[in-house]
Amino acid sequence: MKLTIKTIQLQDMMARSVKGVGNNKLIPLTSLMAIELKDNVLTLITTDATNYLYIRKDKVEGENFYVVVEVDTFSKLVSKTTSENITLELKENMLEVKGNGTYSIELPLDEDGQAIKYPDPCKAAALSQLPNEIHRSTIQVILDSIKPSLATTLEVPCYTGYYAADSVIATDSSKIADMAVNLFGDQKYLISSELMDLLGVMTEERIIVSTDGDKIQFTTPDCIVFGHVMEGIEDFAIDTIKQFIDMEFSSMCAVPKSTLLQLLDRLSLFVGPFDENAVILTFTKQGIQVSSKASSGVEIIPYSVSENFKDFICMLDIQMFMTIVKAQSSDMIELWYGEDSAIKLVDGNVTQVLALLVDEE
């Protein structure tokens, strides 16, 4: 069995395919890749043992071909190859790779000494296509603006995933991000961070979604992501979270994103370990005054006073504040304030809510 492909094409496929590699030392499959050529369609399959990533390319010349290899050595060899074409040929328990030279990669075998057969859940699943499609551009906004608010620890496991219903929501209990977009029609799902990250590998704009119970599949002409929705959606305190997202604020101002980030970066040098990351925002007619608790660093960002202006002082975690400011896509930050519990940033159909700190002194 042998196939030949342009090196640059295989390199592009490999660069995307390795994003699906789990590399879990306790699960050998997560360090392997299946390479299949069938009817001139080349498919690379990788997994983290829960989600499967299929990268495909049609019009590849060669015989029907199937092999499972260790990802690490093979991907590094492909990335370092500079010849115009790469030829892969299966020879007993070796994969021969011809590019700049000829290299033989030993194939992994099962406990019976036989060549490994990679799981292919897409072929086994009987999925039903949802009526609505989702868009690659929407996924990118989720990864850029919503992901920074995901929980990164497992105190409440459901908060490590995205709540997807009428909108897509992420929270770590201190900050909330909401994108007003419906991904799955009348279905409600909890989507893991790992599964959403894999959707970022897709390059086509239109993505078809198919489901069956907890199984979910995202398909474009050159990529398939197959996975499972997370358990625990009933633990996601959606009603309480929605109350914060829908909270009305009495005042709003707009400041340049880059100016605010530069200020916070400078001020962070003066926020010490005893300050618990806290900074103070004072909204005045002259602008927002941002200072450390000890007032060892103070700056003001001017802005035009709006009709709904009122004086307001609040305290924020500077790192969390910088995180949600960085997540904004607009050049101007629309900052809503006036409530004692939180502030809100609005960027088109994306809303960020950050809980205020309470001074316990």
Tab-separated table of C-alpha atoms in Angstrom:
chain	number	residue	atom	x	y	z
A	1	MET	CA	0.000	0.000	0.000
A	2	LYS	CA	1.403	3.361	-1.047
A	3	LEU	CA	0.335	6.970	-1.493
A	4	THR	CA	2.005	10.192	-2.621
A	5	ILE	CA	0.990	13.709	-1.617
A	6	LYS	CA	2.487	17.175	-1.908
A	7	THR	CA	4.520	17.896	1.213
A	8	ILE	CA	2.893	21.265	1.841
A	9	GLN	CA	-0.558	19.651	1.767
A	10	LEU	CA	0.384	16.944	4.254
A	11	GLN	CA	2.053	19.513	6.486
A	12	ASP	CA	-1.127	21.571	6.556
A	13	MET	CA	-3.218	18.503	7.404
A	14	MET	CA	-0.771	17.455	10.113
A	15	ALA	CA	-0.670	20.908	11.713
A	16	ARG	CA	-4.448	20.753	12.159
A	17	SER	CA	-4.661	17.055	13.029
A	18	VAL	CA	-2.223	17.202	15.953
A	19	LYS	CA	-4.636	19.579	17.710
A	20	GLY	CA	-6.758	16.489	18.403
A	21	VAL	CA	-3.945	14.515	20.048
A	22	GLY	CA	-4.526	13.960	23.771
A	23	ASN	CA	-1.063	12.573	24.630
A	24	ASN	CA	-2.401	10.958	27.802
A	25	LYS	CA	0.314	8.546	28.907
A	26	LEU	CA	-2.305	6.329	30.571
A	27	ILE	CA	-4.219	5.940	27.280
A	28	PRO	CA	-1.837	4.916	24.456
A	29	LEU	CA	-4.445	5.571	21.757
A	30	THR	CA	-4.222	9.309	22.470
A	31	SER	CA	-0.635	9.347	21.170
A	32	LEU	CA	-1.516	7.630	17.886
A	33	MET	CA	-2.865	8.750	14.523
A	34	ALA	CA	-4.757	6.801	11.888
A	35	ILE	CA	-3.884	7.533	8.257
A	36	GLU	CA	-6.406	6.262	5.722
A	37	LEU	CA	-6.663	6.726	1.967
A	38	LYS	CA	-9.921	5.429	0.538
A	39	ASP	CA	-11.247	6.282	-2.925
A	40	ASN	CA	-8.633	9.055	-3.194
A	41	VAL	CA	-9.788	10.730	0.044
A	42	LEU	CA	-7.032	10.992	2.644
A	43	THR	CA	-8.158	11.117	6.281
A	44	LEU	CA	-6.084	11.693	9.422
A	45	ILE	CA	-7.771	10.726	12.712
A	46	THR	CA	-6.645	11.749	16.214
A	47	THR	CA	-8.305	11.638	19.632
A	48	ASP	CA	-8.077	12.609	23.284
A	49	ALA	CA	-10.135	9.468	24.096
A	50	THR	CA	-13.371	11.501	24.285
A	51	ASN	CA	-13.352	13.642	21.144
A	52	TYR	CA	-12.213	12.583	17.673
A	53	LEU	CA	-10.804	14.884	15.004
A	54	TYR	CA	-10.914	13.901	11.316
A	55	ILE	CA	-8.921	15.996	8.822
A	56	ARG	CA	-9.688	15.106	5.192
A	57	LYS	CA	-8.405	15.908	1.709
A	58	ASP	CA	-9.755	14.592	-1.577
A	59	LYS	CA	-8.026	13.941	-4.914
A	60	VAL	CA	-5.001	12.275	-3.325
A	61	GLU	CA	-3.357	9.777	-5.651
A	62	GLY	CA	-2.577	6.271	-4.425
A	63	GLU	CA	-3.861	2.838	-3.523
A	64	ASN	CA	-6.319	2.346	-0.695
A	65	PHE	CA	-4.126	2.671	2.363
A	66	TYR	CA	-4.458	2.304	6.151
A	67	VAL	CA	-1.920	2.589	8.942
A	68	VAL	CA	-1.741	3.722	12.579
A	69	VAL	CA	1.433	5.512	13.672
A	70	GLU	CA	2.909	7.260	16.694
A	71	VAL	CA	2.092	10.916	16.172
A	72	ASP	CA	5.201	12.492	17.672
A	73	THR	CA	7.921	11.143	15.369
A	74	PHE	CA	5.779	11.133	12.239
A	75	SER	CA	4.509	14.705	12.656
A	76	LYS	CA	7.994	16.050	13.388
A	77	LEU	CA	9.409	14.291	10.326
A	78	VAL	CA	6.684	15.676	8.084
A	79	SER	CA	7.162	19.216	9.461
A	80	LYS	CA	10.914	19.082	8.723
A	81	THR	CA	10.569	17.706	5.185
A	82	THR	CA	11.378	20.155	2.365
A	83	SER	CA	10.960	17.938	-0.713
A	84	GLU	CA	8.053	18.710	-3.052
A	85	ASN	CA	6.291	15.385	-2.394
A	86	ILE	CA	6.100	12.799	0.371
A	87	THR	CA	5.464	9.112	-0.325
A	88	LEU	CA	4.135	6.791	2.364
A	89	GLU	CA	4.465	3.047	1.871
A	90	LEU	CA	3.473	0.260	4.257
A	91	LYS	CA	6.075	-2.500	4.601
A	92	GLU	CA	5.242	-5.219	7.137
A	93	ASN	CA	5.445	-3.532	10.564
A	94	MET	CA	7.110	-0.394	9.246
A	95	LEU	CA	5.928	2.796	7.573
A	96	GLU	CA	8.439	3.969	4.983
A	97	VAL	CA	8.441	7.736	4.491
A	98	LYS	CA	10.217	9.086	1.394
A	99	GLY	CA	10.871	12.803	1.128
A	100	ASN	CA	14.330	14.320	1.359
A	101	GLY	CA	15.483	10.831	2.220
A	102	THR	CA	14.017	7.485	3.206
A	103	TYR	CA	12.919	6.892	6.798
A	104	SER	CA	11.337	3.830	8.393
A	105	ILE	CA	8.989	4.314	11.334
A	106	GLU	CA	8.131	1.267	13.447
A	107	LEU	CA	4.404	0.742	13.819
A	108	PRO	CA	2.701	0.178	17.185
A	109	LEU	CA	1.172	-3.296	17.627
A	110	ASP	CA	-1.559	-4.630	19.887
A	111	GLU	CA	-1.056	-7.284	22.583
A	112	ASP	CA	-1.360	-10.006	19.937
A	113	GLY	CA	1.356	-8.477	17.790
A	114	GLN	CA	-1.144	-7.309	15.180
A	115	ALA	CA	-1.414	-3.895	13.566
A	116	ILE	CA	-3.643	-1.550	15.559
A	117	LYS	CA	-7.096	-0.655	14.228
A	118	TYR	CA	-8.141	2.859	15.223
A	119	PRO	CA	-11.688	3.428	16.562
A	120	ASP	CA	-13.946	5.200	14.074
A	121	PRO	CA	-17.014	6.416	16.006
A	122	CYS	CA	-18.360	8.409	13.035
A	123	LYS	CA	-19.023	5.199	11.108
A	124	ALA	CA	-20.735	3.543	14.076
A	125	ALA	CA	-22.968	6.459	15.090
A	126	ALA	CA	-26.473	6.958	13.692
A	127	LEU	CA	-26.825	10.724	14.004
A	128	SER	CA	-29.638	13.092	13.049
A	129	GLN	CA	-28.767	16.415	11.441
A	130	LEU	CA	-30.028	19.518	13.234
A	131	PRO	CA	-31.994	21.974	11.056
A	132	ASN	CA	-29.706	24.940	11.730
A	133	GLU	CA	-26.044	25.348	10.833
A	134	ILE	CA	-23.412	27.142	12.872
A	135	HIS	CA	-20.626	29.334	11.554
A	136	ARG	CA	-16.865	29.208	11.933
A	137	SER	CA	-16.788	32.954	12.619
A	138	THR	CA	-19.158	32.440	15.557
A	139	ILE	CA	-16.908	29.735	16.990
A	140	GLN	CA	-13.946	32.111	16.762
A	141	VAL	CA	-15.783	34.785	18.778
A	142	ILE	CA	-16.623	32.151	21.403
A	143	LEU	CA	-12.973	31.106	21.642
A	144	ASP	CA	-11.745	34.703	21.755
A	145	SER	CA	-14.352	36.341	23.970
A	146	ILE	CA	-16.283	33.673	25.899
A	147	LYS	CA	-13.574	31.108	26.695
A	148	PRO	CA	-11.619	33.419	29.081
A	149	SER	CA	-14.550	33.224	31.526
A	150	LEU	CA	-14.566	29.417	31.775
A	151	ALA	CA	-13.692	27.879	35.129
A	152	THR	CA	-10.270	26.230	35.118
A	153	THR	CA	-10.728	24.189	38.290
A	154	LEU	CA	-13.212	21.461	39.163
A	155	GLU	CA	-14.964	22.855	42.240
A	156	VAL	CA	-18.115	23.009	40.080
A	157	PRO	CA	-17.322	20.784	37.052
A	158	CYS	CA	-20.149	22.090	34.861
A	159	TYR	CA	-18.544	25.550	34.834
A	160	THR	CA	-15.549	24.198	32.911
A	161	GLY	CA	-17.883	23.900	29.910
A	162	TYR	CA	-20.031	26.226	27.788
A	163	TYR	CA	-23.773	26.366	28.412
A	164	ALA	CA	-25.313	26.536	24.927
A	165	ALA	CA	-29.019	27.271	24.543
A	166	ASP	CA	-30.536	30.625	23.535
A	167	SER	CA	-27.025	31.981	24.027
A	168	VAL	CA	-23.549	30.645	24.789
A	169	ILE	CA	-22.458	31.283	28.377
A	170	ALA	CA	-19.283	30.680	30.345
A	171	THR	CA	-18.620	31.484	33.993
A	172	ASP	CA	-16.140	30.805	36.768
A	173	SER	CA	-18.522	32.312	39.383
A	174	SER	CA	-16.558	35.609	39.469
A	175	LYS	CA	-16.953	36.575	35.839
A	176	ILE	CA	-19.594	35.738	33.241
A	177	ALA	CA	-19.447	35.912	29.456
A	178	ASP	CA	-22.547	35.651	27.276
A	179	MET	CA	-22.845	35.601	23.483
A	180	ALA	CA	-26.378	36.046	22.198
A	181	VAL	CA	-26.317	33.313	19.573
A	182	ASN	CA	-28.299	30.073	19.337
A	183	LEU	CA	-26.072	27.193	18.190
A	184	PHE	CA	-28.377	24.196	18.495
A	185	GLY	CA	-31.960	25.321	17.916
A	186	ASP	CA	-34.246	24.104	20.684
A	187	GLN	CA	-31.555	21.830	22.160
A	188	LYS	CA	-29.589	22.711	25.302
A	189	TYR	CA	-26.070	21.314	25.622
A	190	LEU	CA	-23.056	21.642	27.862
A	191	ILE	CA	-20.028	21.690	25.542
A	192	SER	CA	-16.578	20.935	26.933
A	193	SER	CA	-13.726	23.356	26.419
A	194	GLU	CA	-11.756	20.653	24.605
A	195	LEU	CA	-14.569	20.009	22.119
A	196	MET	CA	-15.061	23.715	21.412
A	197	ASP	CA	-11.298	24.141	20.913
A	198	LEU	CA	-11.382	21.458	18.210
A	199	LEU	CA	-14.019	23.428	16.306
A	200	GLY	CA	-11.402	26.150	16.014
A	201	VAL	CA	-9.439	23.788	13.749
A	202	MET	CA	-12.172	24.046	11.103
A	203	THR	CA	-11.561	26.381	8.170
A	204	GLU	CA	-14.893	26.274	6.312
A	205	GLU	CA	-17.520	28.824	7.394
A	206	ARG	CA	-20.615	26.590	7.325
A	207	ILE	CA	-20.671	23.777	9.906
A	208	ILE	CA	-23.347	21.061	9.949
A	209	VAL	CA	-24.308	19.649	13.361
A	210	SER	CA	-25.681	16.139	13.959
A	211	THR	CA	-26.636	14.564	17.292
A	212	ASP	CA	-27.811	11.354	18.946
A	213	GLY	CA	-28.287	11.434	22.707
A	214	ASP	CA	-25.002	12.626	24.200
A	215	LYS	CA	-23.149	12.169	20.891
A	216	ILE	CA	-22.543	15.232	18.742
A	217	GLN	CA	-20.784	15.689	15.404
A	218	PHE	CA	-19.668	18.821	13.556
A	219	THR	CA	-18.986	18.445	9.835
A	220	THR	CA	-17.437	20.488	7.034
A	221	PRO	CA	-16.115	19.183	3.697
A	222	ASP	CA	-12.551	18.800	5.009
A	223	CYS	CA	-13.047	18.239	8.748
A	224	ILE	CA	-15.197	16.294	11.212
A	225	VAL	CA	-15.236	16.735	14.975
A	226	PHE	CA	-16.997	13.944	16.850
A	227	GLY	CA	-17.519	14.052	20.596
A	228	HIS	CA	-19.891	13.886	23.519
A	229	VAL	CA	-21.732	16.649	25.337
A	230	MET	CA	-20.839	17.103	28.998
A	231	GLU	CA	-22.937	15.781	31.844
A	232	GLY	CA	-24.135	18.084	34.617
A	233	ILE	CA	-26.066	20.726	32.693
A	234	GLU	CA	-28.683	20.612	35.468
A	235	ASP	CA	-26.004	21.915	37.891
A	236	PHE	CA	-25.417	25.037	35.800
A	237	ALA	CA	-27.177	27.845	37.731
A	238	ILE	CA	-28.548	29.375	34.561
A	239	ASP	CA	-31.405	31.365	36.151
A	240	THR	CA	-29.101	33.135	38.609
A	241	ILE	CA	-26.470	33.729	35.929
A	242	LYS	CA	-29.073	35.180	33.551
A	243	GLN	CA	-30.121	37.658	36.252
A	244	PHE	CA	-26.580	39.067	36.285
A	245	ILE	CA	-26.396	39.173	32.490
A	246	ASP	CA	-29.736	40.994	32.249
A	247	MET	CA	-28.971	43.365	35.130
A	248	GLU	CA	-29.756	47.026	34.379
A	249	PHE	CA	-27.005	49.554	35.101
A	250	SER	CA	-27.611	53.259	35.642
A	251	SER	CA	-24.498	54.635	33.908
A	252	MET	CA	-22.227	53.901	30.971
A	253	CYS	CA	-18.969	55.217	29.563
A	254	ALA	CA	-16.742	54.269	26.628
A	255	VAL	CA	-12.935	54.206	26.792
A	256	PRO	CA	-10.271	53.013	24.323
A	257	LYS	CA	-9.368	49.353	24.843
A	258	SER	CA	-5.656	49.810	24.221
A	259	THR	CA	-5.436	52.767	26.613
A	260	LEU	CA	-7.200	50.863	29.386
A	261	LEU	CA	-5.049	47.769	28.924
A	262	GLN	CA	-1.833	49.784	28.960
A	263	LEU	CA	-2.950	51.540	32.147
A	264	LEU	CA	-3.793	48.263	33.870
A	265	ASP	CA	-0.492	46.760	32.792
A	266	ARG	CA	1.430	49.659	34.357
A	267	LEU	CA	-0.720	49.674	37.471
A	268	SER	CA	-0.230	45.937	38.003
A	269	LEU	CA	3.384	46.736	38.960
A	270	PHE	CA	2.027	48.482	42.058
A	271	VAL	CA	-0.542	45.900	43.119
A	272	GLY	CA	1.253	43.896	45.776
A	273	PRO	CA	0.533	40.490	47.350
A	274	PHE	CA	-1.298	42.108	50.276
A	275	ASP	CA	-3.646	43.926	47.917
A	276	GLU	CA	-5.280	40.652	46.824
A	277	ASN	CA	-5.095	41.825	43.179
A	278	ALA	CA	-7.517	44.656	43.949
A	279	VAL	CA	-7.681	47.969	42.091
A	280	ILE	CA	-10.112	50.829	42.658
A	281	LEU	CA	-12.123	52.433	39.850
A	282	THR	CA	-13.497	55.900	40.568
A	283	PHE	CA	-15.887	57.287	37.959
A	284	THR	CA	-15.688	61.099	37.907
A	285	LYS	CA	-16.748	63.826	35.480
A	286	GLN	CA	-13.135	64.028	34.328
A	287	GLY	CA	-12.814	60.317	33.602
A	288	ILE	CA	-12.127	56.943	35.221
A	289	GLN	CA	-9.491	57.123	37.923
A	290	VAL	CA	-7.819	53.744	38.399
A	291	SER	CA	-5.604	53.241	41.431
A	292	SER	CA	-4.038	50.609	43.639
A	293	LYS	CA	-5.449	50.170	47.142
A	294	ALA	CA	-2.433	51.918	48.610
A	295	SER	CA	-2.728	54.712	46.013
A	296	SER	CA	0.895	54.058	45.028
A	297	GLY	CA	-0.223	54.071	41.405
A	298	VAL	CA	-2.953	56.346	40.034
A	299	GLU	CA	-4.020	57.155	36.461
A	300	ILE	CA	-7.070	58.750	34.861
A	301	ILE	CA	-8.617	57.880	31.501
A	302	PRO	CA	-10.717	60.821	30.265
A	303	TYR	CA	-14.069	60.309	28.593
A	304	SER	CA	-17.089	62.356	27.590
A	305	VAL	CA	-19.669	62.654	30.347
A	306	SER	CA	-22.965	61.044	29.335
A	307	GLU	CA	-26.441	62.191	30.338
A	308	ASN	CA	-26.748	59.284	32.758
A	309	PHE	CA	-23.451	60.007	34.520
A	310	LYS	CA	-23.165	59.629	38.273
A	311	ASP	CA	-20.204	59.341	40.624
A	312	PHE	CA	-19.308	55.759	41.471
A	313	ILE	CA	-16.481	53.900	43.201
A	314	CYS	CA	-15.869	50.149	42.971
A	315	MET	CA	-13.086	47.635	43.504
A	316	LEU	CA	-12.090	44.903	41.013
A	317	ASP	CA	-9.630	42.054	40.677
A	318	ILE	CA	-7.084	43.558	38.249
A	319	GLN	CA	-6.197	40.227	36.607
A	320	MET	CA	-9.820	39.293	35.985
A	321	PHE	CA	-10.531	42.799	34.700
A	322	MET	CA	-7.619	42.615	32.263
A	323	THR	CA	-8.822	39.186	31.093
A	324	ILE	CA	-12.278	40.394	30.092
A	325	VAL	CA	-10.960	43.642	28.578
A	326	LYS	CA	-8.554	41.630	26.404
A	327	ALA	CA	-11.491	39.457	25.329
A	328	GLN	CA	-13.268	42.447	23.778
A	329	SER	CA	-13.068	42.635	19.983
A	330	SER	CA	-13.952	46.335	19.672
A	331	ASP	CA	-11.448	49.167	19.957
A	332	MET	CA	-13.741	50.962	22.413
A	333	ILE	CA	-14.822	49.421	25.714
A	334	GLU	CA	-18.484	50.028	26.593
A	335	LEU	CA	-18.437	49.915	30.379
A	336	TRP	CA	-21.667	49.876	32.391
A	337	TYR	CA	-21.579	50.634	36.125
A	338	GLY	CA	-23.595	51.863	39.082
A	339	GLU	CA	-24.567	48.597	40.809
A	340	ASP	CA	-22.945	47.393	44.016
A	341	SER	CA	-22.410	43.795	42.867
A	342	ALA	CA	-20.860	43.942	39.375
A	343	ILE	CA	-19.837	45.907	36.297
A	344	LYS	CA	-20.742	44.967	32.730
A	345	LEU	CA	-18.890	45.271	29.417
A	346	VAL	CA	-20.915	45.096	26.193
A	347	ASP	CA	-19.382	44.367	22.785
A	348	GLY	CA	-22.048	43.815	20.122
A	349	ASN	CA	-23.848	40.583	21.040
A	350	VAL	CA	-21.232	39.687	23.670
A	351	THR	CA	-21.751	40.671	27.293
A	352	GLN	CA	-19.131	40.331	30.047
A	353	VAL	CA	-20.022	40.641	33.729
A	354	LEU	CA	-17.403	40.922	36.475
A	355	ALA	CA	-18.214	40.694	40.181
A	356	LEU	CA	-16.981	43.553	42.350
A	357	LEU	CA	-14.691	42.943	45.303
A	358	VAL	CA	-15.785	43.818	48.810
A	359	ASP	CA	-13.324	45.683	50.995
A	360	GLU	CA	-13.282	43.722	54.244
A	361	GLU	CA	-11.063	46.194	56.091
